[in-house]
Amino acid sequence: MQKEGLSPNHLKKAKLMFFYTRYPSSNMLKTYFSDVKAAGPCVIRTPEMFVVTPLHSTVKWGYKKMASNDCHPKKEFNRCITSQLIKWFSNFREFYYIQMEKYARQAINDGVTSTEELCITRDCELYRALNMHYNKANDFEQVPERFLEVAQITLREFFNAIIAGKDVDPSWKKAIYKVICKLDSEVPEIFRSPNCLQELLHE
């Protein structure tokens, strides 16, 4: 049975999917959230601000109502739900990149001079900050090793860019985004199931 609109469980599922894909396509999102059906006027929840700390972030939610012609009932999943999901992943990436830049600058201030000194492990502070955000209850125990590899690559990209003084250019992060967007992994089939959280988290 299809549910109307996105739920907190859909948000939790999307956050777990971020461990595999940072830049999902619209078609991919429709496939993995096929149980969602748009109903009524479209209201998109968007974070108004991030308050970032090493281990957590607080998000204040605002609301944006889309024009009625953007949410035609016959379109069901289209536009309304897709826009919400795309916005979610945009917010996930924003937090991710904020953390990467912060820890890269912290490493430089601490005297790190080589990217070889920057390693991401499950015990490091940066991984704990990311895991707390996308896997708050820490009940998803299958965070892929590839995510740690991508996080390490991202951190080193920020480090190298800052060391080289590229951050004086307002668009300096775009080059990093182009690298990271190519590193997405395939999302496991289990995420296609409407009941994937129960299966993944053994609830």
PDB file of C-alpha atoms in Angstrom:
ATOM      1  CA  MET A   1       0.000   0.000   0.000  1.00  0.00           C
ATOM      2  CA  GLN A   2       1.396   3.392  -0.962  1.00  0.00           C
ATOM      3  CA  LYS A   3       1.791   6.043   1.686  1.00  0.00           C
ATOM      4  CA  GLU A   4       0.995   9.691   1.052  1.00  0.00           C
ATOM      5  CA  GLY A   5       4.025  11.943   1.254  1.00  0.00           C
ATOM      6  CA  LEU A   6       7.440  11.439   2.785  1.00  0.00           C
ATOM      7  CA  SER A   7       7.749  10.314   6.391  1.00  0.00           C
ATOM      8  CA  PRO A   8      10.497  10.434   9.048  1.00  0.00           C
ATOM      9  CA  ASN A   9      11.331   6.854   8.069  1.00  0.00           C
ATOM     10  CA  HIS A  10      11.887   7.962   4.486  1.00  0.00           C
ATOM     11  CA  LEU A  11      14.292  10.609   5.780  1.00  0.00           C
ATOM     12  CA  LYS A  12      16.126   7.994   7.819  1.00  0.00           C
ATOM     13  CA  LYS A  13      16.328   5.731   4.780  1.00  0.00           C
ATOM     14  CA  ALA A  14      17.654   8.581   2.623  1.00  0.00           C
ATOM     15  CA  LYS A  15      20.363   9.332   5.164  1.00  0.00           C
ATOM     16  CA  LEU A  16      21.491   5.707   5.155  1.00  0.00           C
ATOM     17  CA  MET A  17      21.540   5.734   1.356  1.00  0.00           C
ATOM     18  CA  PHE A  18      23.971   8.668   1.543  1.00  0.00           C
ATOM     19  CA  PHE A  19      26.602   6.209   2.735  1.00  0.00           C
ATOM     20  CA  TYR A  20      26.460   4.772  -0.788  1.00  0.00           C
ATOM     21  CA  THR A  21      25.449   7.670  -3.032  1.00  0.00           C
ATOM     22  CA  ARG A  22      26.026  11.382  -2.601  1.00  0.00           C
ATOM     23  CA  TYR A  23      24.560  12.404  -5.957  1.00  0.00           C
ATOM     24  CA  PRO A  24      21.544  10.193  -6.742  1.00  0.00           C
ATOM     25  CA  SER A  25      19.636  10.873  -9.953  1.00  0.00           C
ATOM     26  CA  SER A  26      15.932  11.677  -9.996  1.00  0.00           C
ATOM     27  CA  ASN A  27      15.192   8.343 -11.660  1.00  0.00           C
ATOM     28  CA  MET A  28      17.132   6.493  -9.009  1.00  0.00           C
ATOM     29  CA  LEU A  29      15.223   8.228  -6.230  1.00  0.00           C
ATOM     30  CA  LYS A  30      11.910   7.312  -7.836  1.00  0.00           C
ATOM     31  CA  THR A  31      13.017   3.683  -7.933  1.00  0.00           C
ATOM     32  CA  TYR A  32      14.129   3.532  -4.316  1.00  0.00           C
ATOM     33  CA  PHE A  33      11.158   5.485  -2.958  1.00  0.00           C
ATOM     34  CA  SER A  34       8.468   3.926  -5.119  1.00  0.00           C
ATOM     35  CA  ASP A  35       6.157   3.487  -2.112  1.00  0.00           C
ATOM     36  CA  VAL A  36       5.700   7.263  -1.842  1.00  0.00           C
ATOM     37  CA  LYS A  37       2.721   8.972  -3.455  1.00  0.00           C
ATOM     38  CA  ALA A  38       2.169  12.725  -3.530  1.00  0.00           C
ATOM     39  CA  ALA A  39      -1.122  13.973  -2.136  1.00  0.00           C
ATOM     40  CA  GLY A  40      -2.516  17.495  -1.888  1.00  0.00           C
ATOM     41  CA  PRO A  41      -0.486  20.692  -2.189  1.00  0.00           C
ATOM     42  CA  CYS A  42       3.240  20.220  -2.094  1.00  0.00           C
ATOM     43  CA  VAL A  43       5.053  21.540   0.953  1.00  0.00           C
ATOM     44  CA  ILE A  44       8.799  21.119   0.956  1.00  0.00           C
ATOM     45  CA  ARG A  45      10.640  21.120   4.257  1.00  0.00           C
ATOM     46  CA  THR A  46      13.998  22.822   3.943  1.00  0.00           C
ATOM     47  CA  PRO A  47      16.606  23.497   6.627  1.00  0.00           C
ATOM     48  CA  GLU A  48      17.002  27.219   7.237  1.00  0.00           C
ATOM     49  CA  MET A  49      20.276  26.908   9.033  1.00  0.00           C
ATOM     50  CA  PHE A  50      22.892  24.469  10.233  1.00  0.00           C
ATOM     51  CA  VAL A  51      24.497  24.782  13.643  1.00  0.00           C
ATOM     52  CA  VAL A  52      27.541  22.580  13.190  1.00  0.00           C
ATOM     53  CA  THR A  53      29.565  21.085  16.027  1.00  0.00           C
ATOM     54  CA  PRO A  54      32.159  18.287  15.846  1.00  0.00           C
ATOM     55  CA  LEU A  55      29.664  15.611  16.808  1.00  0.00           C
ATOM     56  CA  HIS A  56      26.242  16.815  15.785  1.00  0.00           C
ATOM     57  CA  SER A  57      24.203  19.418  13.984  1.00  0.00           C
ATOM     58  CA  THR A  58      20.897  21.042  14.723  1.00  0.00           C
ATOM     59  CA  VAL A  59      18.576  21.817  11.865  1.00  0.00           C
ATOM     60  CA  LYS A  60      15.822  24.413  11.952  1.00  0.00           C
ATOM     61  CA  TRP A  61      13.137  23.520   9.449  1.00  0.00           C
ATOM     62  CA  GLY A  62      11.321  26.017   7.259  1.00  0.00           C
ATOM     63  CA  TYR A  63       8.546  25.394   4.775  1.00  0.00           C
ATOM     64  CA  LYS A  64       8.200  26.204   1.106  1.00  0.00           C
ATOM     65  CA  LYS A  65       4.911  25.685  -0.682  1.00  0.00           C
ATOM     66  CA  MET A  66       5.253  24.823  -4.339  1.00  0.00           C
ATOM     67  CA  ALA A  67       2.903  26.152  -6.981  1.00  0.00           C
ATOM     68  CA  SER A  68      -0.127  23.961  -7.491  1.00  0.00           C
ATOM     69  CA  ASN A  69       0.791  23.241 -11.093  1.00  0.00           C
ATOM     70  CA  ASP A  70       4.021  21.652  -9.846  1.00  0.00           C
ATOM     71  CA  CYS A  71       2.056  18.997  -7.977  1.00  0.00           C
ATOM     72  CA  HIS A  72      -0.600  17.811 -10.363  1.00  0.00           C
ATOM     73  CA  PRO A  73      -2.312  14.759  -8.804  1.00  0.00           C
ATOM     74  CA  LYS A  74      -1.757  12.682 -11.926  1.00  0.00           C
ATOM     75  CA  LYS A  75       1.975  13.128 -11.623  1.00  0.00           C
ATOM     76  CA  GLU A  76       1.914  11.351  -8.252  1.00  0.00           C
ATOM     77  CA  PHE A  77       5.614  10.915  -7.414  1.00  0.00           C
ATOM     78  CA  ASN A  78       6.874  13.520  -9.867  1.00  0.00           C
ATOM     79  CA  ARG A  79       8.194  16.988  -8.990  1.00  0.00           C
ATOM     80  CA  CYS A  80       6.805  17.341  -5.477  1.00  0.00           C
ATOM     81  CA  ILE A  81       8.376  14.233  -3.962  1.00  0.00           C
ATOM     82  CA  THR A  82      11.380  14.332  -6.269  1.00  0.00           C
ATOM     83  CA  SER A  83      12.108  17.946  -5.284  1.00  0.00           C
ATOM     84  CA  GLN A  84      11.902  17.058  -1.609  1.00  0.00           C
ATOM     85  CA  LEU A  85      14.279  14.110  -1.982  1.00  0.00           C
ATOM     86  CA  ILE A  86      16.733  16.098  -4.078  1.00  0.00           C
ATOM     87  CA  LYS A  87      16.684  18.830  -1.434  1.00  0.00           C
ATOM     88  CA  TRP A  88      17.359  16.265   1.275  1.00  0.00           C
ATOM     89  CA  PHE A  89      20.453  14.973  -0.492  1.00  0.00           C
ATOM     90  CA  SER A  90      21.593  18.530  -1.147  1.00  0.00           C
ATOM     91  CA  ASN A  91      21.395  19.174   2.598  1.00  0.00           C
ATOM     92  CA  PHE A  92      23.230  15.912   3.325  1.00  0.00           C
ATOM     93  CA  ARG A  93      26.054  17.001   1.012  1.00  0.00           C
ATOM     94  CA  GLU A  94      26.169  20.455   2.572  1.00  0.00           C
ATOM     95  CA  PHE A  95      26.768  18.989   6.022  1.00  0.00           C
ATOM     96  CA  TYR A  96      29.311  16.511   4.599  1.00  0.00           C
ATOM     97  CA  TYR A  97      31.367  19.190   2.862  1.00  0.00           C
ATOM     98  CA  ILE A  98      31.179  21.580   5.829  1.00  0.00           C
ATOM     99  CA  GLN A  99      32.683  18.871   8.006  1.00  0.00           C
ATOM    100  CA  MET A 100      35.389  18.081   5.448  1.00  0.00           C
ATOM    101  CA  GLU A 101      36.499  21.684   5.131  1.00  0.00           C
ATOM    102  CA  LYS A 102      36.465  22.178   8.886  1.00  0.00           C
ATOM    103  CA  TYR A 103      38.593  19.115   9.599  1.00  0.00           C
ATOM    104  CA  ALA A 104      40.977  19.883   6.727  1.00  0.00           C
ATOM    105  CA  ARG A 105      41.603  23.360   8.131  1.00  0.00           C
ATOM    106  CA  GLN A 106      41.947  21.917  11.621  1.00  0.00           C
ATOM    107  CA  ALA A 107      44.581  19.470  10.359  1.00  0.00           C
ATOM    108  CA  ILE A 108      46.524  22.307   8.739  1.00  0.00           C
ATOM    109  CA  ASN A 109      46.367  24.324  11.962  1.00  0.00           C
ATOM    110  CA  ASP A 110      47.626  21.249  13.814  1.00  0.00           C
ATOM    111  CA  GLY A 111      50.708  21.150  11.611  1.00  0.00           C
ATOM    112  CA  VAL A 112      49.784  18.374   9.191  1.00  0.00           C
ATOM    113  CA  THR A 113      51.787  18.811   5.982  1.00  0.00           C
ATOM    114  CA  SER A 114      51.012  15.676   3.960  1.00  0.00           C
ATOM    115  CA  THR A 115      47.786  14.003   2.847  1.00  0.00           C
ATOM    116  CA  GLU A 116      49.316  10.679   3.888  1.00  0.00           C
ATOM    117  CA  GLU A 117      48.756  11.773   7.473  1.00  0.00           C
ATOM    118  CA  LEU A 118      45.017  12.145   6.852  1.00  0.00           C
ATOM    119  CA  CYS A 119      43.247   8.824   7.295  1.00  0.00           C
ATOM    120  CA  ILE A 120      39.599   8.100   8.013  1.00  0.00           C
ATOM    121  CA  THR A 121      38.884   5.210  10.368  1.00  0.00           C
ATOM    122  CA  ARG A 122      35.765   4.236  12.269  1.00  0.00           C
ATOM    123  CA  ASP A 123      37.395   5.529  15.451  1.00  0.00           C
ATOM    124  CA  CYS A 124      38.304   9.002  14.219  1.00  0.00           C
ATOM    125  CA  GLU A 125      36.403  12.117  15.241  1.00  0.00           C
ATOM    126  CA  LEU A 126      35.382  13.035  11.687  1.00  0.00           C
ATOM    127  CA  TYR A 127      33.798   9.647  11.033  1.00  0.00           C
ATOM    128  CA  ARG A 128      31.941   9.838  14.343  1.00  0.00           C
ATOM    129  CA  ALA A 129      30.571  13.267  13.371  1.00  0.00           C
ATOM    130  CA  LEU A 130      29.349  11.953  10.014  1.00  0.00           C
ATOM    131  CA  ASN A 131      27.932   8.764  11.480  1.00  0.00           C
ATOM    132  CA  MET A 132      26.091  10.729  14.158  1.00  0.00           C
ATOM    133  CA  HIS A 133      24.416  12.824  11.471  1.00  0.00           C
ATOM    134  CA  TYR A 134      23.409  10.112   9.000  1.00  0.00           C
ATOM    135  CA  ASN A 135      23.049   7.233  11.442  1.00  0.00           C
ATOM    136  CA  LYS A 136      22.098   9.051  14.631  1.00  0.00           C
ATOM    137  CA  ALA A 137      21.020   6.053  16.692  1.00  0.00           C
ATOM    138  CA  ASN A 138      24.025   4.112  15.396  1.00  0.00           C
ATOM    139  CA  ASP A 139      21.676   1.205  14.735  1.00  0.00           C
ATOM    140  CA  PHE A 140      22.857   0.731  11.138  1.00  0.00           C
ATOM    141  CA  GLU A 141      25.926  -1.438  11.558  1.00  0.00           C
ATOM    142  CA  GLN A 142      26.669  -1.938   7.879  1.00  0.00           C
ATOM    143  CA  VAL A 143      28.213   1.414   6.964  1.00  0.00           C
ATOM    144  CA  PRO A 144      30.286   0.384   3.928  1.00  0.00           C
ATOM    145  CA  GLU A 145      34.062   0.564   3.953  1.00  0.00           C
ATOM    146  CA  ARG A 146      33.817   2.407   0.649  1.00  0.00           C
ATOM    147  CA  PHE A 147      32.205   5.360   2.440  1.00  0.00           C
ATOM    148  CA  LEU A 148      35.302   5.711   4.604  1.00  0.00           C
ATOM    149  CA  GLU A 149      37.453   5.608   1.470  1.00  0.00           C
ATOM    150  CA  VAL A 150      35.390   8.330  -0.213  1.00  0.00           C
ATOM    151  CA  ALA A 151      35.433  10.429   2.963  1.00  0.00           C
ATOM    152  CA  GLN A 152      39.220  10.133   3.090  1.00  0.00           C
ATOM    153  CA  ILE A 153      39.518  11.176  -0.554  1.00  0.00           C
ATOM    154  CA  THR A 154      37.222  14.139   0.114  1.00  0.00           C
ATOM    155  CA  LEU A 155      39.196  15.258   3.156  1.00  0.00           C
ATOM    156  CA  ARG A 156      42.456  15.070   1.214  1.00  0.00           C
ATOM    157  CA  GLU A 157      40.965  17.015  -1.704  1.00  0.00           C
ATOM    158  CA  PHE A 158      39.981  19.823   0.663  1.00  0.00           C
ATOM    159  CA  PHE A 159      43.376  19.705   2.359  1.00  0.00           C
ATOM    160  CA  ASN A 160      45.279  19.951  -0.935  1.00  0.00           C
ATOM    161  CA  ALA A 161      43.070  22.753  -2.227  1.00  0.00           C
ATOM    162  CA  ILE A 162      43.483  24.828   0.933  1.00  0.00           C
ATOM    163  CA  ILE A 163      47.245  24.225   1.102  1.00  0.00           C
ATOM    164  CA  ALA A 164      47.513  25.356  -2.530  1.00  0.00           C
ATOM    165  CA  GLY A 165      45.589  28.542  -1.740  1.00  0.00           C
ATOM    166  CA  LYS A 166      42.740  27.675  -4.090  1.00  0.00           C
ATOM    167  CA  ASP A 167      40.199  28.696  -1.462  1.00  0.00           C
ATOM    168  CA  VAL A 168      40.693  32.345  -2.418  1.00  0.00           C
ATOM    169  CA  ASP A 169      38.537  31.605  -5.476  1.00  0.00           C
ATOM    170  CA  PRO A 170      34.802  31.765  -4.608  1.00  0.00           C
ATOM    171  CA  SER A 171      34.162  28.679  -6.752  1.00  0.00           C
ATOM    172  CA  TRP A 172      37.092  26.626  -5.467  1.00  0.00           C
ATOM    173  CA  LYS A 173      34.924  23.780  -4.148  1.00  0.00           C
ATOM    174  CA  LYS A 174      33.432  22.978  -7.544  1.00  0.00           C
ATOM    175  CA  ALA A 175      36.561  21.074  -8.584  1.00  0.00           C
ATOM    176  CA  ILE A 176      36.207  18.909  -5.477  1.00  0.00           C
ATOM    177  CA  TYR A 177      32.540  18.263  -6.166  1.00  0.00           C
ATOM    178  CA  LYS A 178      33.439  17.029  -9.661  1.00  0.00           C
ATOM    179  CA  VAL A 179      35.782  14.452  -8.155  1.00  0.00           C
ATOM    180  CA  ILE A 180      33.413  13.223  -5.458  1.00  0.00           C
ATOM    181  CA  CYS A 181      30.343  12.951  -7.686  1.00  0.00           C
ATOM    182  CA  LYS A 182      32.118  10.195  -9.630  1.00  0.00           C
ATOM    183  CA  LEU A 183      32.688   8.062  -6.533  1.00  0.00           C
ATOM    184  CA  ASP A 184      29.131   6.936  -5.805  1.00  0.00           C
ATOM    185  CA  SER A 185      28.551   3.231  -5.201  1.00  0.00           C
ATOM    186  CA  GLU A 186      25.596   1.085  -6.122  1.00  0.00           C
ATOM    187  CA  VAL A 187      22.899   1.211  -3.455  1.00  0.00           C
ATOM    188  CA  PRO A 188      21.997  -2.311  -2.245  1.00  0.00           C
ATOM    189  CA  GLU A 189      18.764  -3.785  -3.578  1.00  0.00           C
ATOM    190  CA  ILE A 190      17.329  -4.061  -0.081  1.00  0.00           C
ATOM    191  CA  PHE A 191      16.850  -0.265  -0.063  1.00  0.00           C
ATOM    192  CA  ARG A 192      14.199  -0.640  -2.758  1.00  0.00           C
ATOM    193  CA  SER A 193      11.911  -2.356  -0.265  1.00  0.00           C
ATOM    194  CA  PRO A 194       9.369  -0.200   1.623  1.00  0.00           C
ATOM    195  CA  ASN A 195      10.276  -2.262   4.701  1.00  0.00           C
ATOM    196  CA  CYS A 196      14.032  -1.936   4.314  1.00  0.00           C
ATOM    197  CA  LEU A 197      14.544  -0.179   7.654  1.00  0.00           C
ATOM    198  CA  GLN A 198      13.008  -3.072   9.555  1.00  0.00           C
ATOM    199  CA  GLU A 199      15.215  -5.478   7.644  1.00  0.00           C
ATOM    200  CA  LEU A 200      18.380  -3.397   7.904  1.00  0.00           C
ATOM    201  CA  LEU A 201      18.001  -2.419  11.535  1.00  0.00           C
ATOM    202  CA  HIS A 202      16.445  -5.690  12.706  1.00  0.00           C
ATOM    203  CA  GLU A 203      13.473  -3.889  14.201  1.00  0.00           C
TER     204      GLU A 203
END
